[in-house]
Tab-separated table of C-alpha atoms in Angstrom:
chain	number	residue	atom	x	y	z
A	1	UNK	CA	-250.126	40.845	1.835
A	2	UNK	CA	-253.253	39.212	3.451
A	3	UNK	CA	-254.570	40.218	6.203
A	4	UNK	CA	-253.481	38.393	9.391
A	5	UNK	CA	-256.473	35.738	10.489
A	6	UNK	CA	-258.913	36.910	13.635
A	7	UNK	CA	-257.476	35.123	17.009
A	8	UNK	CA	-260.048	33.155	18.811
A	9	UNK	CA	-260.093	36.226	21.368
A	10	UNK	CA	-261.402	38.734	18.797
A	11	UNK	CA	-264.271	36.558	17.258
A	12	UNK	CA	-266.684	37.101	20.052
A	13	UNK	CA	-267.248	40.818	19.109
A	14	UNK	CA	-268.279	39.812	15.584
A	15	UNK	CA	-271.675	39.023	16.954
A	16	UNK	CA	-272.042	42.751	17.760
A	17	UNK	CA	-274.588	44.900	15.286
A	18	UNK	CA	-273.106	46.658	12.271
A	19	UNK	CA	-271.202	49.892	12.983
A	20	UNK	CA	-272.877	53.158	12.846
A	21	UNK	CA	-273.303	54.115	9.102
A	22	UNK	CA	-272.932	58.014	9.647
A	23	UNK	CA	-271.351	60.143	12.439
A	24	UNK	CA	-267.798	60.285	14.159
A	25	UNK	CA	-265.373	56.820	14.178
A	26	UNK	CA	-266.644	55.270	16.937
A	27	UNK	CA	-266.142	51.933	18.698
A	28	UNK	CA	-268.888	49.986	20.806
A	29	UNK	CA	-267.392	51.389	23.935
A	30	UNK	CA	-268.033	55.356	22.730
A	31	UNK	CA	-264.341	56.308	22.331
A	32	UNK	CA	-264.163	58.794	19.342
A	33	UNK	CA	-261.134	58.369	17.255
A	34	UNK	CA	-259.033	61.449	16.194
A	35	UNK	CA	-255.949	60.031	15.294
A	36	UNK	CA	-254.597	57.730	12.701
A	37	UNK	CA	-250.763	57.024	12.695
A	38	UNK	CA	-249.424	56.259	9.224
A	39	UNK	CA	-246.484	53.989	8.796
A	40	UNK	CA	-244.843	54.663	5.846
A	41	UNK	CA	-242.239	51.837	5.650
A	42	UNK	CA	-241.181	48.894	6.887
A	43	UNK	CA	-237.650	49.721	6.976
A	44	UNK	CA	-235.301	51.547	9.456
A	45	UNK	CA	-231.457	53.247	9.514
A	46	UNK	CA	-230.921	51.051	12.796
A	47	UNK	CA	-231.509	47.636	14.257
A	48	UNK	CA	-232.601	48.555	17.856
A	49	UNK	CA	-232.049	44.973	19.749
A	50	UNK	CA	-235.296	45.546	21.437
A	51	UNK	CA	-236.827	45.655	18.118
A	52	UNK	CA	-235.548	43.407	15.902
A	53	UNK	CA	-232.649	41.102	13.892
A	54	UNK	CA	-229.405	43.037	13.214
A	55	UNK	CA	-229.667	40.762	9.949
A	56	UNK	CA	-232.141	38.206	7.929
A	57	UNK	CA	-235.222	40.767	8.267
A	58	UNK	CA	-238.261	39.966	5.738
A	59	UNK	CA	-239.018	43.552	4.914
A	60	UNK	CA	-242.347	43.828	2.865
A	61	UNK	CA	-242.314	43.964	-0.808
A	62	UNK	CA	-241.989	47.052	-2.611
A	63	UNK	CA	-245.056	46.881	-4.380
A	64	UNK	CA	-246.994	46.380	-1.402
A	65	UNK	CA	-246.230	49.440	-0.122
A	66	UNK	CA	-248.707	52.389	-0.343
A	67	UNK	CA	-248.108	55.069	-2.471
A	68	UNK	CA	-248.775	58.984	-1.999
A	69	UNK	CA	-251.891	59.092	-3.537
A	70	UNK	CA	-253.395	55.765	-1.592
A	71	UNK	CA	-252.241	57.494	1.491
A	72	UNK	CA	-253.404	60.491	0.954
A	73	UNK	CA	-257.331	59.185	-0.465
A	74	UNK	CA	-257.595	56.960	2.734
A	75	UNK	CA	-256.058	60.164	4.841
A	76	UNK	CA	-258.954	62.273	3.056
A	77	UNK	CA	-261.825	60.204	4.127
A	78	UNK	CA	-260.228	59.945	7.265
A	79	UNK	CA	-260.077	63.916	7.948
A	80	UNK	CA	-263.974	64.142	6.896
A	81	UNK	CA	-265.132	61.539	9.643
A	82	UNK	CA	-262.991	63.555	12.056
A	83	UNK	CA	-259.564	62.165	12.189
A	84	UNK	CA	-257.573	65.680	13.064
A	85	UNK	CA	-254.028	64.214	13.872
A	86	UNK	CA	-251.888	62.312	11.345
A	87	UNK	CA	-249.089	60.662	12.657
A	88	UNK	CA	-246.170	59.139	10.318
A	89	UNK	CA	-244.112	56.600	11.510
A	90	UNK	CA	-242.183	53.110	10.376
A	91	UNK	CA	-240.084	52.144	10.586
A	92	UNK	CA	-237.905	55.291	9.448
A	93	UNK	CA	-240.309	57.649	7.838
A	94	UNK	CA	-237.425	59.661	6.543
A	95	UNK	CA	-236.545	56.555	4.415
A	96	UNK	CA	-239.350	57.768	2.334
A	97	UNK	CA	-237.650	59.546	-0.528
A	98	UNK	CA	-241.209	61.141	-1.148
A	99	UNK	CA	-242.130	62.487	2.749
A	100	UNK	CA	-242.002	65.851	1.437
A	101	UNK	CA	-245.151	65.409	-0.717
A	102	UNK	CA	-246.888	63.089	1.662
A	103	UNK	CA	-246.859	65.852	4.265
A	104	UNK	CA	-247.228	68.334	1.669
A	105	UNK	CA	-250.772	66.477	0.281
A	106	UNK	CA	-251.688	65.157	4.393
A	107	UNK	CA	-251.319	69.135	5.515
A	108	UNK	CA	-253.518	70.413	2.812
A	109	UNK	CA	-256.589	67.902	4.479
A	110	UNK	CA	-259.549	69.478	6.401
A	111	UNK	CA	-262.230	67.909	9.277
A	112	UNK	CA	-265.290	69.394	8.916
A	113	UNK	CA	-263.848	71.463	12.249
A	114	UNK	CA	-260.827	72.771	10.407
A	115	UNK	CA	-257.342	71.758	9.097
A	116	UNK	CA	-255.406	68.634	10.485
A	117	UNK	CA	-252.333	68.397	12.044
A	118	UNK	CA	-249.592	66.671	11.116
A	119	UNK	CA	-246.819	64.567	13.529
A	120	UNK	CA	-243.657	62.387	12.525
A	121	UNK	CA	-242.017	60.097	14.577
A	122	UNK	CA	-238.318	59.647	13.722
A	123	UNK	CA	-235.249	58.714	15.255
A	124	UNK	CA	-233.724	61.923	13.159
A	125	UNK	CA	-231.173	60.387	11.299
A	126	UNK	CA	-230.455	62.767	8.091
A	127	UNK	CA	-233.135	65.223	9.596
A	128	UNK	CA	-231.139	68.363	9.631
A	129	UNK	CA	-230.814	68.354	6.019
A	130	UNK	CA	-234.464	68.078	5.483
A	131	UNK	CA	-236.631	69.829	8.367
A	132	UNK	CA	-236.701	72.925	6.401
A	133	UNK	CA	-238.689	71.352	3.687
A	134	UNK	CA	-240.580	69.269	5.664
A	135	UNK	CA	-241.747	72.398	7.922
A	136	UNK	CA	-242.319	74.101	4.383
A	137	UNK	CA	-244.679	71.239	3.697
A	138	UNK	CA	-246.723	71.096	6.781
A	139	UNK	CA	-244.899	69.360	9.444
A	140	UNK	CA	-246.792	70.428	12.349
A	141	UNK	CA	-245.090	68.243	15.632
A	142	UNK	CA	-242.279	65.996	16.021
A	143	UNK	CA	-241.037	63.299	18.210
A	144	UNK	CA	-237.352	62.020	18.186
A	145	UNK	CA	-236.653	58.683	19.317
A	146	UNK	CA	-233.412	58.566	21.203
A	147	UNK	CA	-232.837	55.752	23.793
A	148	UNK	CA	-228.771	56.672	25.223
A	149	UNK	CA	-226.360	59.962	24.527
A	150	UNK	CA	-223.299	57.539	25.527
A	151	UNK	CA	-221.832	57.029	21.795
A	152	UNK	CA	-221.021	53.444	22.867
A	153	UNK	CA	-224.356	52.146	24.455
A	154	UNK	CA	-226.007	53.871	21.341
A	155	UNK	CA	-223.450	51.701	19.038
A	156	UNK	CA	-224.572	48.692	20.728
A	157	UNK	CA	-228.151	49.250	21.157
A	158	UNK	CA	-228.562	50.450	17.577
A	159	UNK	CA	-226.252	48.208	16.015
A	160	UNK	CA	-224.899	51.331	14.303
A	161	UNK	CA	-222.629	54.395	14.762
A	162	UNK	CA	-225.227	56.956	14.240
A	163	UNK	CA	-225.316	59.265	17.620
A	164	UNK	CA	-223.318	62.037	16.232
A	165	UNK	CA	-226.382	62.014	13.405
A	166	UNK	CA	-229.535	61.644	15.823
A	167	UNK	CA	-227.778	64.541	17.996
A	168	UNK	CA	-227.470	66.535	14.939
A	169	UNK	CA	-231.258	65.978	13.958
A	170	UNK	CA	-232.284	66.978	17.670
A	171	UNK	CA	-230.920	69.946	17.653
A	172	UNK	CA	-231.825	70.979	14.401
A	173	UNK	CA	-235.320	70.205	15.508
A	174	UNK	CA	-234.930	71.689	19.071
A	175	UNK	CA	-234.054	75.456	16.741
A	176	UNK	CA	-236.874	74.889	14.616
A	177	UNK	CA	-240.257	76.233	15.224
A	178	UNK	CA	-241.612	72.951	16.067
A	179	UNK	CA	-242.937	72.764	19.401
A	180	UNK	CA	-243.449	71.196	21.728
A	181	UNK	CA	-240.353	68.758	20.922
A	182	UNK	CA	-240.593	65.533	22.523
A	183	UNK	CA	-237.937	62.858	22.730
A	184	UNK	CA	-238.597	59.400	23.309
A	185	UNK	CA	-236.434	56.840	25.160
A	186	UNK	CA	-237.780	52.894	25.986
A	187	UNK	CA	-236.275	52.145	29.163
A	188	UNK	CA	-234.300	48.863	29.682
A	189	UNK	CA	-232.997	47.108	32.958
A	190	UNK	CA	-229.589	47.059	32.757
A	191	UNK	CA	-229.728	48.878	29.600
A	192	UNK	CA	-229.911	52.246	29.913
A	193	UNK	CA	-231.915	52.350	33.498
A	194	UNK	CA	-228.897	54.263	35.023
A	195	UNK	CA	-229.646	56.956	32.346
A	196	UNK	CA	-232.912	58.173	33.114
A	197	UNK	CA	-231.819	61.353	34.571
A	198	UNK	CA	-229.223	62.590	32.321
A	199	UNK	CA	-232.165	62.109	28.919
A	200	UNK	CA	-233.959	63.968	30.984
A	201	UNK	CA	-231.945	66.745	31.381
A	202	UNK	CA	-230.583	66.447	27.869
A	203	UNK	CA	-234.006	67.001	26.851
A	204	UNK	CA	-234.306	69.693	29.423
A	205	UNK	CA	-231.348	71.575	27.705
A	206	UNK	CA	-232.196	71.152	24.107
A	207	UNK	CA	-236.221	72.552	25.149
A	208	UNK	CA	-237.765	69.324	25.053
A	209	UNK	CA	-240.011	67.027	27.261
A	210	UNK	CA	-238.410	63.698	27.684
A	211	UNK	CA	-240.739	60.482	27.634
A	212	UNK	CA	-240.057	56.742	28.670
A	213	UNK	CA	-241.720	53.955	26.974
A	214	UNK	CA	-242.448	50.633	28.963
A	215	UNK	CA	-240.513	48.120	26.749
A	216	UNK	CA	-243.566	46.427	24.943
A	217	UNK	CA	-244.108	43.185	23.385
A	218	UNK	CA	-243.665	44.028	19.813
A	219	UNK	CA	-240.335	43.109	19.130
A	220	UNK	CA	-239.382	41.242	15.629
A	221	UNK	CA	-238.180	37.716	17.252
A	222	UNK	CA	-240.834	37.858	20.207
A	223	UNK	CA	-237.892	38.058	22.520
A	224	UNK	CA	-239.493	40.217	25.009
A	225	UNK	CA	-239.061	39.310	28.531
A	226	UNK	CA	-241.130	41.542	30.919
A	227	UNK	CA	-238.662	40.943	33.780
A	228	UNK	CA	-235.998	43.509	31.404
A	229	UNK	CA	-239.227	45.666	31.515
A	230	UNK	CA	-238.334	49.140	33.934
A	231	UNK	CA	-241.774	50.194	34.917
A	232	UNK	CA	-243.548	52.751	35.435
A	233	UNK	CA	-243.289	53.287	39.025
A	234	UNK	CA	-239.446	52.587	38.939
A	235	UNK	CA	-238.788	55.660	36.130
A	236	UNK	CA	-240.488	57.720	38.689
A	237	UNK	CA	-238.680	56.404	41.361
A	238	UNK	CA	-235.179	57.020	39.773
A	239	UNK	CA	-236.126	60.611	38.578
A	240	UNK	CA	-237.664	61.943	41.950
A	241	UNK	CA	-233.857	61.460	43.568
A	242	UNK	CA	-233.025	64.143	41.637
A	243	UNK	CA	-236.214	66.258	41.049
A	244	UNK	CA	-239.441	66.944	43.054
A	245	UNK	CA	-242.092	64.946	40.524
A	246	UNK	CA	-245.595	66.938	40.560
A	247	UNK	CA	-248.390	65.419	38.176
A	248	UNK	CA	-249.773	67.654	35.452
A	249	UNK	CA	-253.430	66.905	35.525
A	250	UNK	CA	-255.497	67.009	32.038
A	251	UNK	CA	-254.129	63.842	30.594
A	252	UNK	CA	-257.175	63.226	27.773
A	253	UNK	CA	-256.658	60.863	25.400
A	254	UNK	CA	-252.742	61.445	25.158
A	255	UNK	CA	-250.623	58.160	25.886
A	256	UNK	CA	-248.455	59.564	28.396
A	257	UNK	CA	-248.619	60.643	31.836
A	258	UNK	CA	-246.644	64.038	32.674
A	259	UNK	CA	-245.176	65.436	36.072
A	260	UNK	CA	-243.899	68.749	36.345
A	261	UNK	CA	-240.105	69.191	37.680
A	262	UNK	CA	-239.294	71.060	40.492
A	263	UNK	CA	-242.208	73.181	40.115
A	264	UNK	CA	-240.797	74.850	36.913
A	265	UNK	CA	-242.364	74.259	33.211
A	266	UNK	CA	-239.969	71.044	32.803
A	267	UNK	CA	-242.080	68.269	31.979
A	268	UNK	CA	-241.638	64.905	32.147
A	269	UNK	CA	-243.550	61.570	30.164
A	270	UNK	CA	-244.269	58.218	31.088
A	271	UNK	CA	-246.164	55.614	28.770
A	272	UNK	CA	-247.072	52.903	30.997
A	273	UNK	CA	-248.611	50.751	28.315
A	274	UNK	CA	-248.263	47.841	30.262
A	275	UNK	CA	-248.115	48.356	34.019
A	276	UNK	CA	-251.054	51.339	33.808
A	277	UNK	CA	-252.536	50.863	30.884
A	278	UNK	CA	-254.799	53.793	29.249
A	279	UNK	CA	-256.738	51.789	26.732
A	280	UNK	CA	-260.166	53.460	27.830
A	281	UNK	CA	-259.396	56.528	26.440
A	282	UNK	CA	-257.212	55.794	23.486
A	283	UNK	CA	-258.515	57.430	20.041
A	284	UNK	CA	-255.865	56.070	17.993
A	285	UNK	CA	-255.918	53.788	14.785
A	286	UNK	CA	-252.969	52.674	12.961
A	287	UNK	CA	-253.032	52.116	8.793
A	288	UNK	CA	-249.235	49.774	7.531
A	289	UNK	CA	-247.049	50.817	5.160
A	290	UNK	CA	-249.314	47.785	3.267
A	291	UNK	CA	-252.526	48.721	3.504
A	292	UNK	CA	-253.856	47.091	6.449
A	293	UNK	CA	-255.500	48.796	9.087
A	294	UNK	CA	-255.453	48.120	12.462
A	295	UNK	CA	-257.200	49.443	15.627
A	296	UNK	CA	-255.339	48.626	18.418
A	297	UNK	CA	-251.507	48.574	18.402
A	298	UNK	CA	-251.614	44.516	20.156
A	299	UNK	CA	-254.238	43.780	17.515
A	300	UNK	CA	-253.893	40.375	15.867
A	301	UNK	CA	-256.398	40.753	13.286
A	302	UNK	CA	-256.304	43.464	10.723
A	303	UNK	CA	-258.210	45.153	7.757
A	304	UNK	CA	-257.386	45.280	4.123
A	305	UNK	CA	-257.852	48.060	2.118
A	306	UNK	CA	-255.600	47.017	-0.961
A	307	UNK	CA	-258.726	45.427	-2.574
A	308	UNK	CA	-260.609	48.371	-2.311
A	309	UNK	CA	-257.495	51.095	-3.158
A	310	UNK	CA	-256.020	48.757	-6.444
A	311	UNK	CA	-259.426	47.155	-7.034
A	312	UNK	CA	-261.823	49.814	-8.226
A	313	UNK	CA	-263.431	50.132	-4.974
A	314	UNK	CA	-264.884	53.587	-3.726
A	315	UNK	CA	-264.459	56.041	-1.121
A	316	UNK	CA	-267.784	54.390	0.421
A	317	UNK	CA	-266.321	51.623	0.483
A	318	UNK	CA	-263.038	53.159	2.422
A	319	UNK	CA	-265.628	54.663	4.852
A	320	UNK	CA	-267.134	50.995	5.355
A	321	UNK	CA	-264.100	49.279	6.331
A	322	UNK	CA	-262.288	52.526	8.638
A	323	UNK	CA	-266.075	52.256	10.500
A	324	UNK	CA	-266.017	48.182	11.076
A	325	UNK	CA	-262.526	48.686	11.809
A	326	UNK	CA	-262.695	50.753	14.939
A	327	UNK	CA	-266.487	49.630	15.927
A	328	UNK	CA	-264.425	45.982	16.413
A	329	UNK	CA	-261.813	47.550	18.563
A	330	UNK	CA	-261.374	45.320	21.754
A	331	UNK	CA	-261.676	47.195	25.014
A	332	UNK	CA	-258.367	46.719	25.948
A	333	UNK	CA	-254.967	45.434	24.921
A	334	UNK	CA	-254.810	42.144	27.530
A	335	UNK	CA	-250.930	42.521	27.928
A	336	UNK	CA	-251.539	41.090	31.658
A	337	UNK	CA	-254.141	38.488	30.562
A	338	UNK	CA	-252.605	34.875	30.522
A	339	UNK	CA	-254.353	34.788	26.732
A	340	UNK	CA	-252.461	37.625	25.694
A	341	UNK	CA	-250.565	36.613	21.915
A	342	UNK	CA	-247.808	38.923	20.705
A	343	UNK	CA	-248.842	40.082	17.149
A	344	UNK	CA	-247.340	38.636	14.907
A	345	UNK	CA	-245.665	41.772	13.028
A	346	UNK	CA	-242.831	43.608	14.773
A	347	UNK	CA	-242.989	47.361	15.593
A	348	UNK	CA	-241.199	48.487	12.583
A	349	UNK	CA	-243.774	46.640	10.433
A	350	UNK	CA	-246.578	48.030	12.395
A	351	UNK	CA	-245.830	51.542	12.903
A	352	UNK	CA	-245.405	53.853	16.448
């Protein structure tokens, strides 16, 4: 797959010097990048309406699709310019009949600081059967994505039966040693808005900290309608009538905002991508299940490394592109700017 063209809005920064030859991955605006999600597929178990077509999805060809050793080359140079956190997504990473030896090969990976870490993002469908290998491999952190417990808002929002399977995966996670376990929930108006409580204690009672997403832009059919949107400042709103909300200070670099509950060591998450964004401080960059990386989640221009990783090319040459890459990050994402364009892949095809 090509890469997708450079908008208008992205050209002016080409006009910028070269990026830094040696050092950490750093962009013109001095953020330090330290974590690279991985999408490993295209494909998912569900078809979350917020995300895209219950039917008539273009998935990308299986060719295209990266195999363990690409991953793992383009992981390898990562970890030695400093990239500590590996994140796989989709997708459905556990569609990946190989995820085993990905993490297995991704865990083994050292920064000059020490070893990496390695994250999943799932929505845990089918992973009871498998945590115990993937902990055996290296599986370091986990985050479940799980939007309703009512069996028939999940059947409608999914487009599939699968609660009884997610809830099985949670709890299999929430008895593992993985910790901390986060669960993730996008929160819709007239969705699952009167639910916001109840996740949270559900996460509450299987160990976990619960986090709500601002429904983004990144939806297959660019259906998105921010007026569906439940910000940021309504989540917090509906949780503090049932719990005292403190904030937990020491946010970094992460993507969410915590408050403590009650003054106990319940947590609660809020990623307020578009109403408070946190772009200054992200440190993230994203590689597709294709080949194409991309430095900022909203990014409508991406690079290729197929050429390089079927073409002969070497790990210089990796090192080139992840360096222009992030040294032509943008600022910001531009969600509230009237020039704002929707990229043109959907979530699944990007990764988390």
């Amino acid at each position: 797959m090509t890469a997708v063209p450079i908008v208008l809005a992205e050209r002016a920064d080409l006009a910028f010097a070269d990026a830094p030859g040696a050092g950490p991955l750093v962009d013109r605006f001095g953020r330090v990048h330290r974590d690279l999600r991985i999408s490993l597929t295209d494909r998912c178990s569900l078809r979350c309406t917020y995300c895209m077509p219950e039917q008539g999805n273009e998935w990308l060809a299986r060719q295209s699709i990266l195999g363990t050793v690409e991953i793992e080359r383009v992981a390898r140079i990562a970890a030695s310019l400093g990239i500590s956190t590996f994140r796989l997504t989709g997708g459905e990473p556990l569609l990946r009949r190989d995820l085993e030896e990905v993490i297995g090969r991704l865990s083994a990976l050292e920064t000059p600081d020490g070893p990496v870490e390695i994250a999943m993002t799932t929505n845990a469908i089918g992973l009871d059967e498998r945590l115990p290998r993937l902990i055996d491999a290296g599986l370091g952190r986990l985050n479940i994505s799980v939007d309703t417990i009512r069996a028939d808002r999940f059947s409608d929002l999914t487009r599939r039966d699968r609660l009884g399977d997610v809830l099985a995966g949670i709890r299999a996670a929430s008895e593992s040693a993985l910790t901390p376990l986060k669960l993730n929930a996008v929160a819709m108006r007239g969705v699952n808005d009167d639910e916001l409580a109840d996740l949270v204690q559900f996460a509450i009672d299987h160990g976990a900290q619960m986090r709500f997403i601002e429904q983004m832009p990144l939806d297959a059919g660019h259906t998105w309608d921010r007026a569906r949107m439940v910000t940021r400042d309504e989540i917090l709103e509906a949780l503090a009538e049932r719990w005292e909300l403190t904030a937990v200070p020491g946010r970094g670099g992460a993507p969410a905002e915590s408050w403590r509950l009650d003054g106990s060591a319940h947590t609660v998450g809020v990623i307020a991508s578009v109403t408070a964004p946190f772009c200054g401080a992200c440190d993230r960059v994203r590689l597709t299940a294709d080949g194409q990386m991309r430095n900022c989640l909203f990014s409508n221009s991406e690079f290729d490394l197929v050429p390089i990783l079927r073409g002969g090319g070497s790990d210089a040459d990796i090192e080139d592109l992840l360096r222009r890459c992030i040294w032509k990050k943008l600022p910001g994402h531009a969600i509230n700017d009237p020039s704002f364009l929707q990229p043109a892949r959907g979530m699944n095809a990007i990764g988390g």
